[in-house]
Structures are given as C-alpha cells and as structure tokens.
PDB file of C-alpha atoms in Angstrom:
ATOM      1  CA  ILE A   1       0.000   0.000   0.000  1.00 67.00           C
ATOM      2  CA  ASP A   2       1.374   3.387  -0.985  1.00 76.00           C
ATOM      3  CA  PHE A   3       0.534   5.515   2.060  1.00 78.00           C
ATOM      4  CA  SER A   4       1.642   8.681   0.274  1.00 81.00           C
ATOM      5  CA  LYS A   5      -1.502   8.434  -1.831  1.00 84.00           C
ATOM      6  CA  MET A   6      -3.904   8.415   1.073  1.00 86.00           C
ATOM      7  CA  THR A   7      -4.902  10.470   4.084  1.00 91.00           C
ATOM      8  CA  ILE A   8      -5.656   8.548   7.275  1.00 92.00           C
ATOM      9  CA  TYR A   9      -7.991   9.995   9.904  1.00 94.00           C
ATOM     10  CA  LEU A  10      -8.531   8.619  13.399  1.00 94.00           C
ATOM     11  CA  VAL A  11     -11.904   9.859  14.615  1.00 93.00           C
ATOM     12  CA  GLU A  12     -12.623   9.740  18.355  1.00 92.00           C
ATOM     13  CA  GLY A  13     -15.926  10.671  19.966  1.00 89.00           C
ATOM     14  CA  MET A  14     -14.293  11.663  23.276  1.00 89.00           C
ATOM     15  CA  ASP A  15     -11.911  14.548  23.893  1.00 91.00           C
ATOM     16  CA  LYS A  16      -8.791  12.336  23.733  1.00 91.00           C
ATOM     17  CA  VAL A  17      -7.543   9.034  22.381  1.00 91.00           C
ATOM     18  CA  LEU A  18      -7.040   6.070  24.742  1.00 89.00           C
ATOM     19  CA  ALA A  19      -9.411   7.667  27.237  1.00 84.00           C
ATOM     20  CA  VAL A  20      -9.078   4.726  29.663  1.00 81.00           C
ATOM     21  CA  MET A  21      -5.385   5.496  30.134  1.00 88.00           C
ATOM     22  CA  SER A  22      -3.712   8.396  31.934  1.00 89.00           C
ATOM     23  CA  PRO A  23      -3.732  11.919  30.416  1.00 91.00           C
ATOM     24  CA  GLU A  24       0.050  11.614  29.916  1.00 93.00           C
ATOM     25  CA  SER A  25      -0.244   8.381  27.921  1.00 93.00           C
ATOM     26  CA  SER A  26      -3.228   9.691  25.985  1.00 93.00           C
ATOM     27  CA  ALA A  27      -1.364  12.818  24.880  1.00 94.00           C
ATOM     28  CA  ARG A  28       1.728  10.760  24.043  1.00 95.00           C
ATOM     29  CA  SER A  29      -0.220   8.315  21.876  1.00 95.00           C
ATOM     30  CA  ALA A  30      -1.846  11.174  19.950  1.00 94.00           C
ATOM     31  CA  LYS A  31       1.614  12.632  19.313  1.00 95.00           C
ATOM     32  CA  TYR A  32       2.907   9.275  18.055  1.00 95.00           C
ATOM     33  CA  LEU A  33      -0.047   8.932  15.683  1.00 94.00           C
ATOM     34  CA  GLU A  34       0.557  12.390  14.257  1.00 94.00           C
ATOM     35  CA  GLU A  35       4.245  11.543  13.770  1.00 93.00           C
ATOM     36  CA  LEU A  36       3.089   8.573  11.674  1.00 90.00           C
ATOM     37  CA  GLY A  37       1.002  10.895   9.495  1.00 91.00           C
ATOM     38  CA  VAL A  38      -2.394  10.140  11.048  1.00 93.00           C
ATOM     39  CA  ARG A  39      -4.787  13.060  11.442  1.00 94.00           C
ATOM     40  CA  VAL A  40      -6.384  12.742  14.888  1.00 94.00           C
ATOM     41  CA  VAL A  41      -9.912  14.174  15.194  1.00 93.00           C
ATOM     42  CA  THR A  42     -11.449  14.251  18.691  1.00 92.00           C
ATOM     43  CA  ASN A  43     -14.901  15.242  20.004  1.00 91.00           C
ATOM     44  CA  ALA A  44     -16.416  14.017  16.740  1.00 91.00           C
ATOM     45  CA  MET A  45     -19.584  11.898  16.715  1.00 91.00           C
ATOM     46  CA  VAL A  46     -20.387  10.161  13.439  1.00 91.00           C
ATOM     47  CA  GLN A  47     -23.900  10.821  12.179  1.00 92.00           C
ATOM     48  CA  SER A  48     -24.011   9.087   8.794  1.00 92.00           C
ATOM     49  CA  TYR A  49     -22.037   7.670   5.891  1.00 92.00           C
ATOM     50  CA  ASP A  50     -23.350   7.438   2.326  1.00 91.00           C
ATOM     51  CA  GLY A  51     -20.460   5.469   0.849  1.00 88.00           C
ATOM     52  CA  GLU A  52     -18.574   8.587  -0.195  1.00 90.00           C
ATOM     53  CA  VAL A  53     -18.844  11.183   2.576  1.00 93.00           C
ATOM     54  CA  LEU A  54     -18.635  10.680   6.340  1.00 93.00           C
ATOM     55  CA  SER A  55     -20.820  13.205   8.191  1.00 94.00           C
ATOM     56  CA  PHE A  56     -20.499  14.265  11.823  1.00 93.00           C
ATOM     57  CA  LYS A  57     -23.115  15.690  14.166  1.00 92.00           C
ATOM     58  CA  ASP A  58     -21.423  19.112  14.227  1.00 90.00           C
ATOM     59  CA  GLY A  59     -21.789  19.394  10.442  1.00 90.00           C
ATOM     60  CA  THR A  60     -18.190  18.516   9.558  1.00 90.00           C
ATOM     61  CA  LYS A  61     -17.705  16.135   6.640  1.00 92.00           C
ATOM     62  CA  ILE A  62     -14.819  14.014   5.353  1.00 92.00           C
ATOM     63  CA  GLY A  63     -14.790  12.541   1.865  1.00 91.00           C
ATOM     64  CA  SER A  64     -13.761   8.876   1.873  1.00 91.00           C
ATOM     65  CA  ARG A  65     -14.612   5.623   0.125  1.00 87.00           C
ATOM     66  CA  THR A  66     -13.101   3.587   2.969  1.00 89.00           C
ATOM     67  CA  VAL A  67     -14.371   3.750   6.545  1.00 91.00           C
ATOM     68  CA  ILE A  68     -13.326   1.264   9.228  1.00 91.00           C
ATOM     69  CA  TRP A  69     -15.635   1.249  12.245  1.00 87.00           C
ATOM     70  CA  ALA A  70     -14.004   0.196  15.525  1.00 84.00           C
ATOM     71  CA  ALA A  71     -16.174   1.708  18.228  1.00 73.00           C
ATOM     72  CA  GLY A  72     -16.110  -0.926  20.947  1.00 73.00           C
ATOM     73  CA  ILE A  73     -18.110  -4.066  21.578  1.00 77.00           C
ATOM     74  CA  LYS A  74     -21.666  -5.024  22.465  1.00 82.00           C
ATOM     75  CA  GLY A  75     -22.744  -8.163  24.258  1.00 86.00           C
ATOM     76  CA  ASN A  76     -24.877 -10.893  22.695  1.00 88.00           C
ATOM     77  CA  ILE A  77     -27.385 -11.816  25.399  1.00 89.00           C
ATOM     78  CA  PRO A  78     -28.348 -15.524  25.563  1.00 89.00           C
ATOM     79  CA  TYR A  79     -32.057 -16.328  25.328  1.00 90.00           C
ATOM     80  CA  GLY A  80     -33.711 -16.499  28.740  1.00 89.00           C
ATOM     81  CA  ILE A  81     -31.727 -13.777  30.517  1.00 91.00           C
ATOM     82  CA  PRO A  82     -34.322 -11.290  31.867  1.00 91.00           C
ATOM     83  CA  ALA A  83     -34.191  -7.668  30.779  1.00 91.00           C
ATOM     84  CA  THR A  84     -33.768  -6.592  34.422  1.00 91.00           C
ATOM     85  CA  ALA A  85     -30.320  -8.217  34.419  1.00 93.00           C
ATOM     86  CA  VAL A  86     -29.147  -6.492  31.234  1.00 94.00           C
ATOM     87  CA  ALA A  87     -27.235  -3.204  31.513  1.00 92.00           C
ATOM     88  CA  LYS A  88     -25.707  -0.748  29.037  1.00 88.00           C
ATOM     89  CA  ALA A  89     -23.949  -2.224  25.981  1.00 87.00           C
ATOM     90  CA  ASN A  90     -25.759  -5.529  26.638  1.00 91.00           C
ATOM     91  CA  ARG A  91     -23.625  -6.447  29.631  1.00 94.00           C
ATOM     92  CA  ILE A  92     -25.170  -8.847  32.154  1.00 95.00           C
ATOM     93  CA  MET A  93     -25.289  -7.635  35.745  1.00 96.00           C
ATOM     94  CA  VAL A  94     -23.576  -9.975  38.209  1.00 96.00           C
ATOM     95  CA  ASP A  95     -22.837 -10.020  41.934  1.00 95.00           C
ATOM     96  CA  GLU A  96     -19.401 -10.227  43.573  1.00 95.00           C
ATOM     97  CA  PHE A  97     -19.270 -13.951  42.783  1.00 97.00           C
ATOM     98  CA  ASN A  98     -20.078 -13.408  39.076  1.00 97.00           C
ATOM     99  CA  ARG A  99     -23.581 -14.817  39.516  1.00 96.00           C
ATOM    100  CA  VAL A 100     -26.166 -13.377  37.142  1.00 95.00           C
ATOM    101  CA  LYS A 101     -28.573 -11.020  38.912  1.00 92.00           C
ATOM    102  CA  GLY A 102     -31.589 -12.968  40.167  1.00 90.00           C
ATOM    103  CA  TYR A 103     -29.953 -16.400  39.870  1.00 92.00           C
ATOM    104  CA  THR A 104     -27.779 -18.606  42.064  1.00 90.00           C
ATOM    105  CA  ASP A 105     -26.630 -21.118  39.448  1.00 92.00           C
ATOM    106  CA  ILE A 106     -25.892 -19.013  36.343  1.00 94.00           C
ATOM    107  CA  TYR A 107     -22.567 -17.191  36.003  1.00 96.00           C
ATOM    108  CA  ALA A 108     -21.151 -14.620  33.585  1.00 96.00           C
ATOM    109  CA  ILE A 109     -17.503 -13.566  33.324  1.00 96.00           C
ATOM    110  CA  GLY A 110     -15.346 -11.352  31.125  1.00 94.00           C
ATOM    111  CA  ASP A 111     -16.620  -8.687  28.732  1.00 92.00           C
ATOM    112  CA  ILE A 112     -20.259  -9.761  29.025  1.00 94.00           C
ATOM    113  CA  ALA A 113     -20.320  -9.351  32.823  1.00 95.00           C
ATOM    114  CA  LEU A 114     -20.992  -6.068  34.637  1.00 95.00           C
ATOM    115  CA  MET A 115     -19.963  -6.143  38.301  1.00 96.00           C
ATOM    116  CA  GLU A 116     -20.543  -2.822  40.051  1.00 93.00           C
ATOM    117  CA  THR A 117     -18.066  -2.187  42.863  1.00 92.00           C
ATOM    118  CA  GLU A 118     -16.840   0.865  44.767  1.00 90.00           C
ATOM    119  CA  ALA A 119     -13.616   0.894  42.743  1.00 88.00           C
ATOM    120  CA  TYR A 120     -15.415   0.184  39.441  1.00 90.00           C
ATOM    121  CA  PRO A 121     -18.939   1.680  39.640  1.00 90.00           C
ATOM    122  CA  LYS A 122     -19.399   1.253  35.867  1.00 88.00           C
ATOM    123  CA  GLY A 123     -18.025  -2.277  35.804  1.00 91.00           C
ATOM    124  CA  HIS A 124     -14.536  -3.605  35.235  1.00 91.00           C
ATOM    125  CA  PRO A 125     -12.601  -2.748  32.040  1.00 86.00           C
ATOM    126  CA  GLN A 126     -13.313  -5.137  29.188  1.00 87.00           C
ATOM    127  CA  ILE A 127      -9.794  -6.525  28.908  1.00 85.00           C
ATOM    128  CA  ALA A 128      -8.298 -10.015  29.000  1.00 86.00           C
ATOM    129  CA  PRO A 129      -6.721  -9.868  32.516  1.00 88.00           C
ATOM    130  CA  VAL A 130     -10.145  -9.270  34.098  1.00 93.00           C
ATOM    131  CA  ALA A 131     -11.685 -12.226  32.273  1.00 94.00           C
ATOM    132  CA  LEU A 132      -8.746 -14.495  33.148  1.00 93.00           C
ATOM    133  CA  ASP A 133      -8.852 -13.568  36.834  1.00 95.00           C
ATOM    134  CA  GLN A 134     -12.626 -14.072  36.975  1.00 97.00           C
ATOM    135  CA  ALA A 135     -12.322 -17.455  35.265  1.00 97.00           C
ATOM    136  CA  LYS A 136      -9.666 -18.661  37.711  1.00 96.00           C
ATOM    137  CA  LEU A 137     -11.671 -17.541  40.733  1.00 97.00           C
ATOM    138  CA  LEU A 138     -14.915 -19.029  39.394  1.00 97.00           C
ATOM    139  CA  CYS A 139     -13.240 -22.418  38.938  1.00 97.00           C
ATOM    140  CA  LYS A 140     -12.074 -22.315  42.551  1.00 97.00           C
ATOM    141  CA  ASN A 141     -15.485 -21.155  43.777  1.00 97.00           C
ATOM    142  CA  LEU A 142     -17.260 -24.012  41.991  1.00 96.00           C
ATOM    143  CA  ILE A 143     -14.938 -26.453  43.745  1.00 97.00           C
ATOM    144  CA  ARG A 144     -15.672 -24.700  47.042  1.00 96.00           C
ATOM    145  CA  GLN A 145     -19.395 -25.118  46.393  1.00 93.00           C
ATOM    146  CA  MET A 146     -18.927 -28.844  45.802  1.00 94.00           C
ATOM    147  CA  ASN A 147     -17.084 -29.072  49.131  1.00 95.00           C
ATOM    148  CA  ASN A 148     -19.744 -26.974  50.922  1.00 94.00           C
ATOM    149  CA  GLU A 149     -17.237 -24.184  51.524  1.00 95.00           C
ATOM    150  CA  PRO A 150     -17.999 -20.437  51.291  1.00 95.00           C
ATOM    151  CA  MET A 151     -17.145 -18.757  48.002  1.00 95.00           C
ATOM    152  CA  LYS A 152     -14.691 -15.864  47.749  1.00 96.00           C
ATOM    153  CA  PRO A 153     -15.741 -12.549  46.118  1.00 96.00           C
ATOM    154  CA  PHE A 154     -13.925 -11.252  43.068  1.00 96.00           C
ATOM    155  CA  VAL A 155     -11.505  -8.373  43.622  1.00 94.00           C
ATOM    156  CA  TYR A 156      -9.597  -7.075  40.619  1.00 93.00           C
ATOM    157  CA  HIS A 157      -6.027  -5.928  41.158  1.00 88.00           C
ATOM    158  CA  HIS A 158      -5.150  -3.586  38.318  1.00 84.00           C
ATOM    159  CA  LYS A 159      -1.644  -4.379  37.066  1.00 83.00           C
ATOM    160  CA  GLY A 160      -1.406  -1.498  34.605  1.00 86.00           C
ATOM    161  CA  SER A 161      -2.266  -0.692  30.988  1.00 87.00           C
ATOM    162  CA  MET A 162      -0.260  -0.794  27.779  1.00 90.00           C
ATOM    163  CA  ALA A 163      -0.905   0.192  24.186  1.00 91.00           C
ATOM    164  CA  THR A 164       1.334   0.061  21.141  1.00 91.00           C
ATOM    165  CA  VAL A 165       1.046   2.653  18.393  1.00 92.00           C
ATOM    166  CA  GLY A 166       3.868   1.669  16.061  1.00 88.00           C
ATOM    167  CA  ARG A 167       7.527   0.806  15.783  1.00 90.00           C
ATOM    168  CA  HIS A 168       9.326   2.118  18.899  1.00 93.00           C
ATOM    169  CA  ARG A 169       6.093   3.862  19.864  1.00 94.00           C
ATOM    170  CA  ALA A 170       4.010   2.652  22.803  1.00 94.00           C
ATOM    171  CA  VAL A 171       2.607   3.901  26.092  1.00 95.00           C
ATOM    172  CA  ALA A 172       2.297   2.231  29.488  1.00 93.00           C
ATOM    173  CA  ASP A 173       0.695   3.127  32.812  1.00 91.00           C
ATOM    174  CA  ILE A 174       2.086   1.272  35.819  1.00 88.00           C
ATOM    175  CA  PRO A 175       0.075   1.750  39.049  1.00 84.00           C
ATOM    176  CA  LYS A 176       2.720   0.742  41.620  1.00 79.00           C
ATOM    177  CA  PRO A 177       4.942   2.673  41.564  1.00 78.00           C
ATOM    178  CA  LEU A 178       2.941   5.228  39.594  1.00 81.00           C
ATOM    179  CA  LEU A 179       4.753   5.537  36.269  1.00 87.00           C
ATOM    180  CA  HIS A 180       3.786   6.725  32.803  1.00 91.00           C
ATOM    181  CA  ILE A 181       6.347   5.605  30.238  1.00 92.00           C
ATOM    182  CA  GLY A 182       6.449   5.880  26.485  1.00 94.00           C
ATOM    183  CA  GLY A 183       8.606   5.397  23.416  1.00 94.00           C
ATOM    184  CA  PHE A 184      11.070   2.552  22.963  1.00 93.00           C
ATOM    185  CA  LEU A 185      11.011   1.440  26.624  1.00 93.00           C
ATOM    186  CA  ALA A 186       7.215   1.044  26.659  1.00 93.00           C
ATOM    187  CA  TRP A 187       7.302  -0.625  23.234  1.00 93.00           C
ATOM    188  CA  PHE A 188       9.924  -3.135  24.397  1.00 92.00           C
ATOM    189  CA  ALA A 189       7.960  -3.823  27.616  1.00 91.00           C
ATOM    190  CA  TRP A 190       4.798  -4.423  25.550  1.00 89.00           C
ATOM    191  CA  LEU A 191       6.640  -6.951  23.346  1.00 91.00           C
ATOM    192  CA  ALA A 192       8.204  -8.716  26.344  1.00 90.00           C
ATOM    193  CA  LEU A 193       4.885  -9.016  28.172  1.00 87.00           C
ATOM    194  CA  HIS A 194       3.084 -10.453  25.153  1.00 86.00           C
ATOM    195  CA  LEU A 195       5.945 -12.863  24.502  1.00 90.00           C
ATOM    196  CA  PHE A 196       5.812 -14.038  28.108  1.00 86.00           C
ATOM    197  CA  GLN A 197       2.048 -14.679  27.886  1.00 82.00           C
ATOM    198  CA  ILE A 198       2.393 -17.014  24.896  1.00 87.00           C
ATOM    199  CA  VAL A 199       1.894 -20.637  25.958  1.00 83.00           C
ATOM    200  CA  GLY A 200       4.842 -23.022  25.455  1.00 87.00           C
ATOM    201  CA  VAL A 201       8.585 -22.470  25.107  1.00 88.00           C
ATOM    202  CA  LYS A 202       8.580 -23.572  21.457  1.00 90.00           C
ATOM    203  CA  ASN A 203       5.805 -21.102  20.580  1.00 90.00           C
ATOM    204  CA  ARG A 204       7.622 -18.274  22.348  1.00 91.00           C
ATOM    205  CA  LEU A 205      10.848 -19.054  20.496  1.00 92.00           C
ATOM    206  CA  PHE A 206       9.043 -19.218  17.156  1.00 90.00           C
ATOM    207  CA  VAL A 207       7.279 -15.887  17.725  1.00 90.00           C
ATOM    208  CA  PHE A 208      10.491 -14.258  18.987  1.00 91.00           C
ATOM    209  CA  MET A 209      12.401 -15.343  15.867  1.00 91.00           C
ATOM    210  CA  ASN A 210       9.608 -13.977  13.677  1.00 88.00           C
ATOM    211  CA  TRP A 211       9.721 -10.653  15.495  1.00 88.00           C
ATOM    212  CA  ILE A 212      13.500 -10.416  15.050  1.00 90.00           C
ATOM    213  CA  TYR A 213      13.136 -11.133  11.328  1.00 87.00           C
ATOM    214  CA  HIS A 214      10.364  -8.549  10.862  1.00 85.00           C
ATOM    215  CA  TYR A 215      12.254  -5.953  12.913  1.00 88.00           C
ATOM    216  CA  PHE A 216      15.320  -5.979  10.660  1.00 89.00           C
ATOM    217  CA  THR A 217      13.532  -6.572   7.344  1.00 85.00           C
ATOM    218  CA  PHE A 218      10.602  -4.171   7.972  1.00 81.00           C
ATOM    219  CA  ASP A 219       8.337  -6.925   6.627  1.00 76.00           C
ATOM    220  CA  GLN A 220       4.908  -6.350   8.170  1.00 68.00           C
ATOM    221  CA  SER A 221       3.533  -9.642   6.809  1.00 64.00           C
ATOM    222  CA  LEU A 222       0.008  -8.275   6.613  1.00 64.00           C
ATOM    223  CA  ARG A 223      -2.354 -11.149   5.872  1.00 66.00           C
ATOM    224  CA  LEU A 224      -4.578  -9.085   3.597  1.00 67.00           C
ATOM    225  CA  ILE A 225      -5.729  -9.748   0.048  1.00 68.00           C
ATOM    226  CA  PHE A 226      -6.484  -6.722  -2.091  1.00 68.00           C
ATOM    227  CA  ARG A 227      -8.018  -6.720  -5.524  1.00 72.00           C
ATOM    228  CA  GLU A 228      -6.695  -3.801  -7.553  1.00 71.00           C
ATOM    229  CA  PHE A 229      -9.273  -1.639  -9.258  1.00 68.00           C
ATOM    230  CA  ASN A 230      -9.640   1.854 -10.636  1.00 71.00           C
ATOM    231  CA  ALA A 231     -12.569   3.868  -9.317  1.00 66.00           C
ATOM    232  CA  PRO A 232     -14.698   5.489 -12.069  1.00 67.00           C
ATOM    233  CA  ALA A 233     -13.581   9.060 -12.704  1.00 65.00           C
ATOM    234  CA  ASP A 234     -17.100  10.451 -12.264  1.00 64.00           C
ATOM    235  CA  SER A 235     -17.408   8.765  -8.854  1.00 58.00           C
ATOM    236  CA  VAL A 236     -14.152  10.298  -7.619  1.00 53.00           C
ATOM    237  CA  LYS A 237     -15.171  13.753  -8.873  1.00 56.00           C
ATOM    238  CA  SER A 238     -18.559  13.404  -7.172  1.00 59.00           C
ATOM    239  CA  GLN A 239     -16.876  12.529  -3.878  1.00 57.00           C
ATOM    240  CA  ASP A 240     -14.510  15.500  -4.107  1.00 57.00           C
ATOM    241  CA  LYS A 241     -17.361  17.896  -4.896  1.00 59.00           C
ATOM    242  CA  LYS A 242     -19.449  16.637  -1.955  1.00 57.00           C
ATOM    243  CA  ALA A 243     -16.588  17.064   0.524  1.00 57.00           C
ATOM    244  CA  ALA A 244     -15.534  20.440  -0.901  1.00 58.00           C
ATOM    245  CA  SER A 245     -19.067  21.838  -0.801  1.00 57.00           C
ATOM    246  CA  HIS A 246     -19.121  21.432   2.974  1.00 54.00           C
TER     247      HIS A 246
END
C-alpha cells in the first residue's frame, strides 16, 4: 500500500484518544499517531455515511470511500436472561461472585459481565486480565461449592495498561509505583509481556524469531488480500465535490 496516496484519519468521539489510560499516555499516543502521518480528530460523533462522505453531528464532513468502524463491543445476550439483568452495551449484571442477577446457578464472566463495585462503579474494564482472573476464581469457587465451603468474592487488582502505536512507539501506565512511560522502553515492555504470555517455550521461540526477522527486514507480513481496481472518474469527482461543498 502506498501511504503517500492516502490520508488517514482517526476519529474519536471523546476529547482524547485512549481515554481509559492516563492523560500523559493519551497525549503521548496522539503525538505518536501524528508523527506517523495520522490526522487525529477528537470530540467528533459520526452521524451518517453514504459510501462517499462521512458526516459528523457538528456538520463537519470528510470525503472517503473507505471507513473502518471500531467503536467498541456489544454483548450478545443468551435467550432467557431477563431484561432486568441487562445493563448498558448488553452487559449482564452480576454479583461479587459473578452470579447473574436474580440467579444462584448461572454465572457470567469477562466482557459480558458487569460487576458494580466501589472501585469500578461502571463495571470492570473489558480486557483479558479481568476475564482471566474471573475465570480462575470461578473455577475455585465451583470447587468450594462442591465441598460446601464459602465462596470468595472477586476483587480485581489492576496491574497497569499498555498500548502500542507503532515501531518504537508505545505507552504504558504502571500503578505501583505510579509511572507513565512511552517510546522505545514502553514498546519493548509491551513486546516482552506479550511474549511471556504465549503458551509453550517452542511457541515463544518461534514468535520471537519472527519478530527479530520482521524488525530488521521491515516486513509487516500483513495477511490481507487486495483486488486492484480503478474507481470510475465520475465517482471520484462526485466525492470530491461533496466534501468540498461542505
């Protein structure tokens, strides 16, 4: 892909990118994106898209034939779960033991579960560590139930947040001690953590060798198949006129 022939916009509905991270990491990530040639647009809510022009609620428009929507996730509620147990974004309300509201023998964990606590009044972040910790505790609690032992409530210990933006560009928030790091150090820490989480020594070695190869060859190995085509001239002119008129 010849990136010199395209303009890439990152549109965010909130006032900053990576809103779940610290203000320092958010500002850093926006800077990294701009260094890569990405135009960051914040406080922009998409209203419509007609295949050629993307329109926002404030009246702003961007001409584009390619729009990639990545605005979060929404739960798929199983049949039989009452509406009283369903919260925003189709998350199922659970108690401190991950039991579905109103039931004693149905459990929900991970992204689909919404557990309101003092530390997380809007539910836990929808990330893998939360789901893994809930799964481990639920397994132990089910065994406790079988042995007529009291169950233990779920308490999430936040270990920090990381996000990679590009080569040598990443951000990390570490809660204890409170640190906000970026650049090569955060990028290297992100790679090391993900390598450590891969199951099996052989798999880790294989992935590590691939990373070394890609690092020195700049081979991104994108698994994408594109069919080349030339857009009709009248369609391109129509798109340009629509965007220019606004």
